[in-house]
Amino acid sequence: MHVIDSHTGGMPTRVILDGAPDLGSGSLAERARLLATEHEAFYKSVLLEPRGQPGIVAALLVPPEDPSCETGVIYFDADAVLGMCGHGTIGLAVTLAHLGRIAPGTHKIETPAGQITVDLLDANTVRVTNIESRRVKTSVVIEVAGHGQVKGDLAYGGNWFFIVDPSPIAVEPVNIRALTDLSIAIREACISQKVCGENGQPVDHVILQGSSPTKGIHSRNFVLCPDDQYDRSPCGTGSSARLACLAADGVLAPGEEITQESVIGSSYRLSFQAGPNGGVIPTLTGRAYIMGEGKLVFAQNDPFRDGIFL
Ligand code: PYC
């Protein structure tokens, strides 16, 4: 299995070029469902330690349904198949450029959440125009074990987010363990208290919003991913969901640009246009860097060939 590893604002992406199971030729959403339900051991084995590293997201390249798209892609972390992934898309575009498959300019990409576009601005800088994102519920109060009542918004940006603004714990690197524990408790509370998407989709990510000490930065976020790792980048789908909330609150105008920082200080430039269905079409610009190219080996006699799965 040939892979190329990159990182976007510190968050790793592993693009899988070959060697994955055949997922057929259905819609990307159907192929993502097959990956999640019938190939769990495979997708975990690509990312779990010792082959993978904490937080890494894979981008499995698949043929697109629409031939005008550069590629189809299914993203997953060590715990779940994702609808979309913003940092992964930036990493994917830089990887495709590294392979000589795309040149600077605009390219369409198919994901399970829908078609998106990437503008490759230079070898490392990518602007992603995401699927329409929306706030679904506002000021939802949940009871969180050990923390009491927490209020937040439910929003969709390609994945499902519960967004707490402001975070009850300062969004600082020194608090990453406490922010992780609180976010896991919030996600569990959302699931048990049936705070979910219109069709019962579970909250799979949690955002805790804070402020940045740096002049010119709009805000800083902490984002919990399904594998209980925090996003080292400002999270593309999370930033999209957050843009939908800022737009719904009338505090950010279409076309106005802000810079959003992650808990480790990497940043995206963000803006939106009004979407056709009452939501927003988010645009996020960030940078990714290639870190390695390799061939994954799954030796039959390796007791941990499927990863450390406790
Ligand atoms: O950037 O959208 C994102 C993302 C989702 C999970 C990790 N990163």
mmCIF file of C-alpha atoms and ligand atoms in Angstrom:
data_model
loop_
_atom_site.group_PDB
_atom_site.id
_atom_site.type_symbol
_atom_site.label_atom_id
_atom_site.label_comp_id
_atom_site.label_asym_id
_atom_site.label_seq_id
_atom_site.Cartn_x
_atom_site.Cartn_y
_atom_site.Cartn_z
ATOM 1 C CA MET A 1 0.000 0.000 0.000
ATOM 2 C CA HIS A 2 1.629 3.249 -1.148
ATOM 3 C CA VAL A 3 1.032 6.294 1.012
ATOM 4 C CA ILE A 4 2.128 9.914 1.202
ATOM 5 C CA ASP A 5 2.107 11.671 4.572
ATOM 6 C CA SER A 6 1.684 15.417 4.977
ATOM 7 C CA HIS A 7 0.597 17.744 7.725
ATOM 8 C CA THR A 8 -1.716 20.744 7.642
ATOM 9 C CA GLY A 9 -1.070 23.152 10.486
ATOM 10 C CA GLY A 10 0.434 20.253 12.454
ATOM 11 C CA MET A 11 -2.440 17.806 11.763
ATOM 12 C CA PRO A 12 -1.276 14.739 9.794
ATOM 13 C CA THR A 13 -2.929 13.315 6.645
ATOM 14 C CA ARG A 14 -1.999 9.971 5.064
ATOM 15 C CA VAL A 15 -3.070 9.785 1.403
ATOM 16 C CA ILE A 16 -3.574 6.156 0.312
ATOM 17 C CA LEU A 17 -2.688 5.722 -3.347
ATOM 18 C CA ASP A 18 -3.342 1.972 -3.759
ATOM 19 C CA GLY A 19 -3.818 -1.314 -1.919
ATOM 20 C CA ALA A 20 -7.225 -0.597 -0.322
ATOM 21 C CA PRO A 21 -10.245 -2.959 -0.564
ATOM 22 C CA ASP A 22 -12.531 -2.576 -3.574
ATOM 23 C CA LEU A 23 -15.551 -0.480 -2.505
ATOM 24 C CA GLY A 24 -17.438 -0.822 -5.804
ATOM 25 C CA SER A 25 -18.758 2.034 -7.902
ATOM 26 C CA GLY A 26 -21.679 3.373 -5.860
ATOM 27 C CA SER A 27 -21.977 6.941 -4.650
ATOM 28 C CA LEU A 28 -19.145 8.183 -2.437
ATOM 29 C CA ALA A 29 -21.559 8.102 0.535
ATOM 30 C CA GLU A 30 -22.358 4.449 -0.198
ATOM 31 C CA ARG A 31 -18.667 3.550 -0.579
ATOM 32 C CA ALA A 32 -17.910 5.346 2.725
ATOM 33 C CA ARG A 33 -20.688 3.322 4.375
ATOM 34 C CA LEU A 34 -19.160 0.069 3.034
ATOM 35 C CA LEU A 35 -15.728 1.081 4.326
ATOM 36 C CA ALA A 36 -17.179 1.833 7.770
ATOM 37 C CA THR A 37 -19.283 -1.310 8.080
ATOM 38 C CA GLU A 38 -17.340 -4.003 6.196
ATOM 39 C CA HIS A 39 -13.682 -2.978 6.367
ATOM 40 C CA GLU A 40 -13.239 -1.682 9.916
ATOM 41 C CA ALA A 41 -10.119 -3.803 10.586
ATOM 42 C CA PHE A 42 -8.517 -2.516 7.382
ATOM 43 C CA TYR A 43 -9.083 1.166 8.013
ATOM 44 C CA LYS A 44 -8.017 1.006 11.653
ATOM 45 C CA SER A 45 -4.849 -0.933 10.726
ATOM 46 C CA VAL A 46 -3.673 1.930 8.481
ATOM 47 C CA LEU A 47 -3.772 4.494 11.297
ATOM 48 C CA LEU A 48 -3.511 2.768 14.678
ATOM 49 C CA GLU A 49 -0.157 2.653 16.418
ATOM 50 C CA PRO A 50 2.461 1.334 15.780
ATOM 51 C CA ARG A 51 1.909 1.980 12.018
ATOM 52 C CA GLY A 52 0.070 5.239 12.560
ATOM 53 C CA GLN A 53 0.317 8.113 14.983
ATOM 54 C CA PRO A 54 -2.234 9.829 17.231
ATOM 55 C CA GLY A 55 -4.593 12.145 15.388
ATOM 56 C CA ILE A 56 -3.695 11.077 11.847
ATOM 57 C CA VAL A 57 -6.480 11.100 9.225
ATOM 58 C CA ALA A 58 -6.333 8.976 6.059
ATOM 59 C CA ALA A 59 -7.494 10.114 2.625
ATOM 60 C CA LEU A 60 -8.377 7.076 0.527
ATOM 61 C CA LEU A 61 -8.397 7.969 -3.171
ATOM 62 C CA VAL A 62 -11.257 6.395 -5.136
ATOM 63 C CA PRO A 63 -12.600 6.976 -8.664
ATOM 64 C CA PRO A 64 -15.141 9.842 -8.669
ATOM 65 C CA GLU A 65 -18.697 9.300 -9.903
ATOM 66 C CA ASP A 66 -18.491 12.606 -11.778
ATOM 67 C CA PRO A 67 -15.598 12.331 -14.260
ATOM 68 C CA SER A 68 -15.069 16.114 -14.172
ATOM 69 C CA CYS A 69 -13.727 15.709 -10.607
ATOM 70 C CA GLU A 70 -9.997 15.249 -10.149
ATOM 71 C CA THR A 71 -10.596 12.372 -7.712
ATOM 72 C CA GLY A 72 -12.990 10.965 -5.172
ATOM 73 C CA VAL A 73 -11.776 10.706 -1.580
ATOM 74 C CA ILE A 74 -12.985 9.022 1.599
ATOM 75 C CA TYR A 75 -11.515 10.319 4.858
ATOM 76 C CA PHE A 76 -11.237 8.348 8.070
ATOM 77 C CA ASP A 77 -9.466 8.518 11.406
ATOM 78 C CA ALA A 78 -8.562 5.552 13.609
ATOM 79 C CA ASP A 79 -12.114 5.466 14.954
ATOM 80 C CA ALA A 80 -14.574 6.557 12.268
ATOM 81 C CA VAL A 81 -15.152 7.224 8.578
ATOM 82 C CA LEU A 82 -15.682 10.992 8.134
ATOM 83 C CA GLY A 83 -18.105 12.848 5.870
ATOM 84 C CA MET A 84 -15.462 15.399 4.920
ATOM 85 C CA CYS A 85 -12.154 16.672 6.243
ATOM 86 C CA GLY A 86 -10.822 20.184 5.671
ATOM 87 C CA HIS A 87 -7.231 19.721 6.828
ATOM 88 C CA GLY A 88 -7.159 16.433 4.910
ATOM 89 C CA THR A 89 -8.320 18.195 1.737
ATOM 90 C CA ILE A 90 -5.519 20.762 2.025
ATOM 91 C CA GLY A 91 -3.057 17.886 2.549
ATOM 92 C CA LEU A 92 -4.595 15.982 -0.375
ATOM 93 C CA ALA A 93 -4.278 18.938 -2.787
ATOM 94 C CA VAL A 94 -0.619 19.485 -1.810
ATOM 95 C CA THR A 95 -0.013 15.734 -2.244
ATOM 96 C CA LEU A 96 -1.646 15.701 -5.708
ATOM 97 C CA ALA A 97 0.563 18.671 -6.675
ATOM 98 C CA HIS A 98 3.631 16.860 -5.296
ATOM 99 C CA LEU A 99 2.720 13.871 -7.529
ATOM 100 C CA GLY A 100 2.360 16.173 -10.547
ATOM 101 C CA ARG A 101 -1.349 15.290 -10.821
ATOM 102 C CA ILE A 102 -2.604 18.874 -10.408
ATOM 103 C CA ALA A 103 -1.184 22.301 -11.230
ATOM 104 C CA PRO A 104 -2.024 25.650 -9.627
ATOM 105 C CA GLY A 105 -5.686 26.442 -10.364
ATOM 106 C CA THR A 106 -9.138 25.155 -9.449
ATOM 107 C CA HIS A 107 -9.988 21.463 -9.126
ATOM 108 C CA LYS A 108 -13.158 19.624 -8.136
ATOM 109 C CA ILE A 109 -13.060 16.786 -5.597
ATOM 110 C CA GLU A 110 -15.837 14.376 -4.666
ATOM 111 C CA THR A 111 -16.370 13.462 -0.980
ATOM 112 C CA PRO A 112 -19.128 11.508 0.796
ATOM 113 C CA ALA A 113 -20.549 14.866 1.990
ATOM 114 C CA GLY A 114 -20.674 16.285 -1.561
ATOM 115 C CA GLN A 115 -18.544 17.975 -4.203
ATOM 116 C CA ILE A 116 -16.009 20.563 -3.058
ATOM 117 C CA THR A 117 -13.399 22.626 -4.885
ATOM 118 C CA VAL A 118 -9.754 23.286 -4.110
ATOM 119 C CA ASP A 119 -7.708 26.175 -5.439
ATOM 120 C CA LEU A 120 -4.030 25.292 -5.392
ATOM 121 C CA LEU A 121 -2.477 28.728 -4.850
ATOM 122 C CA ASP A 122 1.148 27.536 -4.628
ATOM 123 C CA ALA A 123 2.933 24.261 -3.780
ATOM 124 C CA ASN A 124 1.802 24.506 -0.131
ATOM 125 C CA THR A 125 -1.186 26.858 -0.005
ATOM 126 C CA VAL A 126 -4.721 25.662 -0.723
ATOM 127 C CA ARG A 127 -8.128 27.327 -0.597
ATOM 128 C CA VAL A 128 -10.990 24.869 -0.018
ATOM 129 C CA THR A 129 -14.582 25.748 -0.850
ATOM 130 C CA ASN A 130 -16.610 23.366 1.283
ATOM 131 C CA ILE A 131 -20.137 21.988 1.024
ATOM 132 C CA GLU A 132 -22.996 24.142 2.297
ATOM 133 C CA SER A 133 -22.786 24.281 6.088
ATOM 134 C CA ARG A 134 -25.549 25.148 8.529
ATOM 135 C CA ARG A 135 -26.496 25.710 12.140
ATOM 136 C CA VAL A 136 -29.251 23.330 13.134
ATOM 137 C CA LYS A 137 -29.942 24.259 16.774
ATOM 138 C CA THR A 138 -28.826 27.162 18.922
ATOM 139 C CA SER A 139 -28.304 27.554 22.697
ATOM 140 C CA VAL A 140 -28.891 23.876 23.473
ATOM 141 C CA VAL A 141 -28.370 23.152 27.183
ATOM 142 C CA ILE A 142 -26.960 19.730 28.062
ATOM 143 C CA GLU A 143 -26.087 18.193 31.435
ATOM 144 C CA VAL A 144 -22.425 17.158 31.346
ATOM 145 C CA ALA A 145 -21.109 14.666 33.919
ATOM 146 C CA GLY A 146 -18.737 16.441 36.310
ATOM 147 C CA HIS A 147 -19.319 19.859 34.688
ATOM 148 C CA GLY A 148 -22.991 20.664 35.160
ATOM 149 C CA GLN A 149 -24.947 22.486 32.462
ATOM 150 C CA VAL A 150 -23.133 23.416 29.253
ATOM 151 C CA LYS A 151 -24.729 25.497 26.482
ATOM 152 C CA GLY A 152 -23.808 25.176 22.815
ATOM 153 C CA ASP A 153 -24.881 25.182 19.169
ATOM 154 C CA LEU A 154 -25.349 22.139 16.936
ATOM 155 C CA ALA A 155 -23.963 22.722 13.431
ATOM 156 C CA TYR A 156 -22.943 20.774 10.331
ATOM 157 C CA GLY A 157 -19.844 21.453 8.221
ATOM 158 C CA GLY A 158 -19.387 18.029 6.586
ATOM 159 C CA ASN A 159 -19.280 16.415 10.069
ATOM 160 C CA TRP A 160 -21.529 17.127 13.091
ATOM 161 C CA PHE A 161 -20.321 19.582 15.726
ATOM 162 C CA PHE A 162 -21.453 20.726 19.158
ATOM 163 C CA ILE A 163 -19.878 24.177 19.576
ATOM 164 C CA VAL A 164 -19.408 25.762 22.996
ATOM 165 C CA ASP A 165 -18.567 29.474 22.955
ATOM 166 C CA PRO A 166 -16.975 30.514 25.243
ATOM 167 C CA SER A 167 -15.207 27.402 26.499
ATOM 168 C CA PRO A 168 -15.508 26.893 30.274
ATOM 169 C CA ILE A 169 -11.769 25.989 30.252
ATOM 170 C CA ALA A 170 -9.217 28.389 28.712
ATOM 171 C CA VAL A 171 -8.184 27.220 25.222
ATOM 172 C CA GLU A 172 -4.457 26.989 25.993
ATOM 173 C CA PRO A 173 -1.953 24.235 25.143
ATOM 174 C CA VAL A 174 -1.363 23.643 28.872
ATOM 175 C CA ASN A 175 -5.062 22.648 29.184
ATOM 176 C CA ILE A 176 -5.162 20.126 26.312
ATOM 177 C CA ARG A 177 -5.768 17.148 28.655
ATOM 178 C CA ALA A 178 -8.587 18.959 30.516
ATOM 179 C CA LEU A 179 -10.110 20.236 27.228
ATOM 180 C CA THR A 180 -10.028 16.687 25.840
ATOM 181 C CA ASP A 181 -11.759 15.232 28.909
ATOM 182 C CA LEU A 182 -14.436 17.944 28.890
ATOM 183 C CA SER A 183 -15.061 17.499 25.146
ATOM 184 C CA ILE A 184 -15.424 13.729 25.492
ATOM 185 C CA ALA A 185 -17.956 14.282 28.320
ATOM 186 C CA ILE A 186 -19.840 16.815 26.119
ATOM 187 C CA ARG A 187 -19.958 14.408 23.173
ATOM 188 C CA GLU A 188 -21.245 11.621 25.452
ATOM 189 C CA ALA A 189 -23.886 13.983 26.878
ATOM 190 C CA CYS A 190 -25.022 14.976 23.352
ATOM 191 C CA ILE A 191 -25.387 11.337 22.387
ATOM 192 C CA SER A 192 -27.202 10.263 25.571
ATOM 193 C CA GLN A 193 -29.455 13.384 25.569
ATOM 194 C CA LYS A 194 -30.326 12.885 21.861
ATOM 195 C CA VAL A 195 -28.788 16.139 20.641
ATOM 196 C CA CYS A 196 -28.265 15.020 17.050
ATOM 197 C CA GLY A 197 -28.698 15.963 13.382
ATOM 198 C CA GLU A 198 -32.109 16.138 11.669
ATOM 199 C CA ASN A 199 -31.895 12.465 10.725
ATOM 200 C CA GLY A 200 -30.456 11.265 14.020
ATOM 201 C CA GLN A 201 -26.793 11.732 13.010
ATOM 202 C CA PRO A 202 -24.674 11.675 16.189
ATOM 203 C CA VAL A 203 -22.422 14.554 17.220
ATOM 204 C CA ASP A 204 -18.963 13.258 16.257
ATOM 205 C CA HIS A 205 -16.878 16.387 16.988
ATOM 206 C CA VAL A 206 -16.890 18.994 19.771
ATOM 207 C CA ILE A 207 -15.526 22.541 19.516
ATOM 208 C CA LEU A 208 -14.569 24.707 22.495
ATOM 209 C CA GLN A 209 -14.059 28.306 21.413
ATOM 210 C CA GLY A 210 -11.636 30.678 23.104
ATOM 211 C CA SER A 211 -9.775 33.857 22.388
ATOM 212 C CA SER A 212 -6.263 34.350 21.066
ATOM 213 C CA PRO A 213 -3.678 36.639 22.643
ATOM 214 C CA THR A 214 -2.426 37.464 19.122
ATOM 215 C CA LYS A 215 -3.640 40.685 17.528
ATOM 216 C CA GLY A 216 -5.569 40.083 14.309
ATOM 217 C CA ILE A 217 -6.643 36.534 15.193
ATOM 218 C CA HIS A 218 -10.434 36.333 15.501
ATOM 219 C CA SER A 219 -10.514 33.346 17.885
ATOM 220 C CA ARG A 220 -8.800 30.128 18.908
ATOM 221 C CA ASN A 221 -10.453 26.710 18.995
ATOM 222 C CA PHE A 222 -10.016 23.294 20.506
ATOM 223 C CA VAL A 223 -11.607 20.534 18.398
ATOM 224 C CA LEU A 224 -12.180 16.958 19.566
ATOM 225 C CA CYS A 225 -12.221 14.330 16.781
ATOM 226 C CA PRO A 226 -13.980 10.912 16.839
ATOM 227 C CA ASP A 227 -10.740 9.123 17.833
ATOM 228 C CA ASP A 228 -10.597 11.280 21.023
ATOM 229 C CA GLN A 229 -7.610 13.175 19.638
ATOM 230 C CA TYR A 230 -7.655 16.951 19.280
ATOM 231 C CA ASP A 231 -7.275 18.579 15.873
ATOM 232 C CA ARG A 232 -3.852 20.215 15.653
ATOM 233 C CA SER A 233 -5.205 22.363 12.806
ATOM 234 C CA PRO A 234 -8.209 24.710 13.265
ATOM 235 C CA CYS A 235 -10.388 21.916 11.672
ATOM 236 C CA GLY A 236 -11.816 22.705 8.249
ATOM 237 C CA THR A 237 -15.240 21.144 8.750
ATOM 238 C CA GLY A 238 -15.368 22.588 12.281
ATOM 239 C CA SER A 239 -14.466 26.055 11.010
ATOM 240 C CA SER A 240 -17.220 25.637 8.397
ATOM 241 C CA ALA A 241 -19.775 24.775 11.088
ATOM 242 C CA ARG A 242 -18.567 27.733 13.145
ATOM 243 C CA LEU A 243 -18.900 30.074 10.129
ATOM 244 C CA ALA A 244 -22.521 28.926 9.823
ATOM 245 C CA CYS A 245 -23.064 29.958 13.474
ATOM 246 C CA LEU A 246 -21.355 33.355 13.032
ATOM 247 C CA ALA A 247 -23.463 33.980 9.928
ATOM 248 C CA ALA A 248 -26.684 32.919 11.676
ATOM 249 C CA ASP A 249 -25.857 35.278 14.578
ATOM 250 C CA GLY A 250 -25.254 38.119 12.086
ATOM 251 C CA VAL A 251 -21.771 38.812 13.474
ATOM 252 C CA LEU A 252 -19.879 38.025 10.254
ATOM 253 C CA ALA A 253 -20.896 39.269 6.815
ATOM 254 C CA PRO A 254 -20.561 37.338 3.540
ATOM 255 C CA GLY A 255 -17.061 37.879 2.103
ATOM 256 C CA GLU A 256 -15.613 39.196 5.392
ATOM 257 C CA GLU A 257 -12.391 37.330 6.206
ATOM 258 C CA ILE A 258 -11.253 36.190 9.659
ATOM 259 C CA THR A 259 -8.275 34.185 10.880
ATOM 260 C CA GLN A 260 -9.053 31.229 13.102
ATOM 261 C CA GLU A 261 -6.295 29.685 15.217
ATOM 262 C CA SER A 262 -6.008 26.138 16.596
ATOM 263 C CA VAL A 263 -5.030 25.348 20.185
ATOM 264 C CA ILE A 264 -1.409 24.864 19.014
ATOM 265 C CA GLY A 265 -1.415 28.184 17.106
ATOM 266 C CA SER A 266 -1.731 27.081 13.461
ATOM 267 C CA SER A 267 -4.267 29.091 11.469
ATOM 268 C CA TYR A 268 -6.746 29.194 8.566
ATOM 269 C CA ARG A 269 -8.199 32.232 6.819
ATOM 270 C CA LEU A 270 -11.975 31.852 6.690
ATOM 271 C CA SER A 271 -14.887 33.479 4.929
ATOM 272 C CA PHE A 272 -18.262 32.467 3.507
ATOM 273 C CA GLN A 273 -20.885 33.242 0.878
ATOM 274 C CA ALA A 274 -24.602 32.698 1.397
ATOM 275 C CA GLY A 275 -25.631 29.166 0.417
ATOM 276 C CA PRO A 276 -28.640 28.247 -1.752
ATOM 277 C CA ASN A 277 -30.450 26.486 1.128
ATOM 278 C CA GLY A 278 -30.127 29.081 3.871
ATOM 279 C CA GLY A 279 -26.688 27.970 5.081
ATOM 280 C CA VAL A 280 -23.222 29.179 4.125
ATOM 281 C CA ILE A 281 -20.639 28.115 1.553
ATOM 282 C CA PRO A 282 -17.395 28.274 3.564
ATOM 283 C CA THR A 283 -13.953 28.996 2.173
ATOM 284 C CA LEU A 284 -10.847 28.118 4.161
ATOM 285 C CA THR A 285 -7.235 28.727 3.232
ATOM 286 C CA GLY A 286 -4.352 26.888 4.867
ATOM 287 C CA ARG A 287 -0.961 25.361 4.208
ATOM 288 C CA ALA A 288 0.266 21.753 4.127
ATOM 289 C CA TYR A 289 3.712 20.175 3.847
ATOM 290 C CA ILE A 290 4.783 16.751 2.583
ATOM 291 C CA MET A 291 6.543 14.738 5.330
ATOM 292 C CA GLY A 292 7.131 11.328 3.786
ATOM 293 C CA GLU A 293 6.369 8.802 1.087
ATOM 294 C CA GLY A 294 6.249 5.122 1.825
ATOM 295 C CA LYS A 295 4.935 1.624 1.408
ATOM 296 C CA LEU A 296 2.970 0.120 4.312
ATOM 297 C CA VAL A 297 3.737 -3.547 4.992
ATOM 298 C CA PHE A 298 1.252 -5.878 6.728
ATOM 299 C CA ALA A 299 3.410 -8.940 7.545
ATOM 300 C CA GLN A 300 1.421 -12.153 8.222
ATOM 301 C CA ASN A 301 3.621 -13.025 11.219
ATOM 302 C CA ASP A 302 3.352 -9.556 12.840
ATOM 303 C CA PRO A 303 1.249 -9.906 16.037
ATOM 304 C CA PHE A 304 0.335 -6.205 15.711
ATOM 305 C CA ARG A 305 -0.285 -6.163 11.946
ATOM 306 C CA ASP A 306 -3.804 -4.756 12.544
ATOM 307 C CA GLY A 307 -2.529 -2.148 15.016
ATOM 308 C CA ILE A 308 -2.785 -1.908 18.782
ATOM 309 C CA PHE A 309 -6.514 -2.237 19.319
ATOM 310 C CA LEU A 310 -7.312 -2.387 23.049
HETATM 311 O O1 PYC B 1 -10.168 19.510 9.189
HETATM 312 O O2 PYC B 1 -12.267 18.950 8.880
HETATM 313 C C1 PYC B 1 -11.167 18.777 9.393
HETATM 314 C C2 PYC B 1 -10.968 17.627 10.304
HETATM 315 C C3 PYC B 1 -11.903 16.722 10.712
HETATM 316 C C4 PYC B 1 -11.249 15.829 11.554
HETATM 317 C C5 PYC B 1 -9.944 16.201 11.629
HETATM 318 N N1 PYC B 1 -9.786 17.306 10.856
#
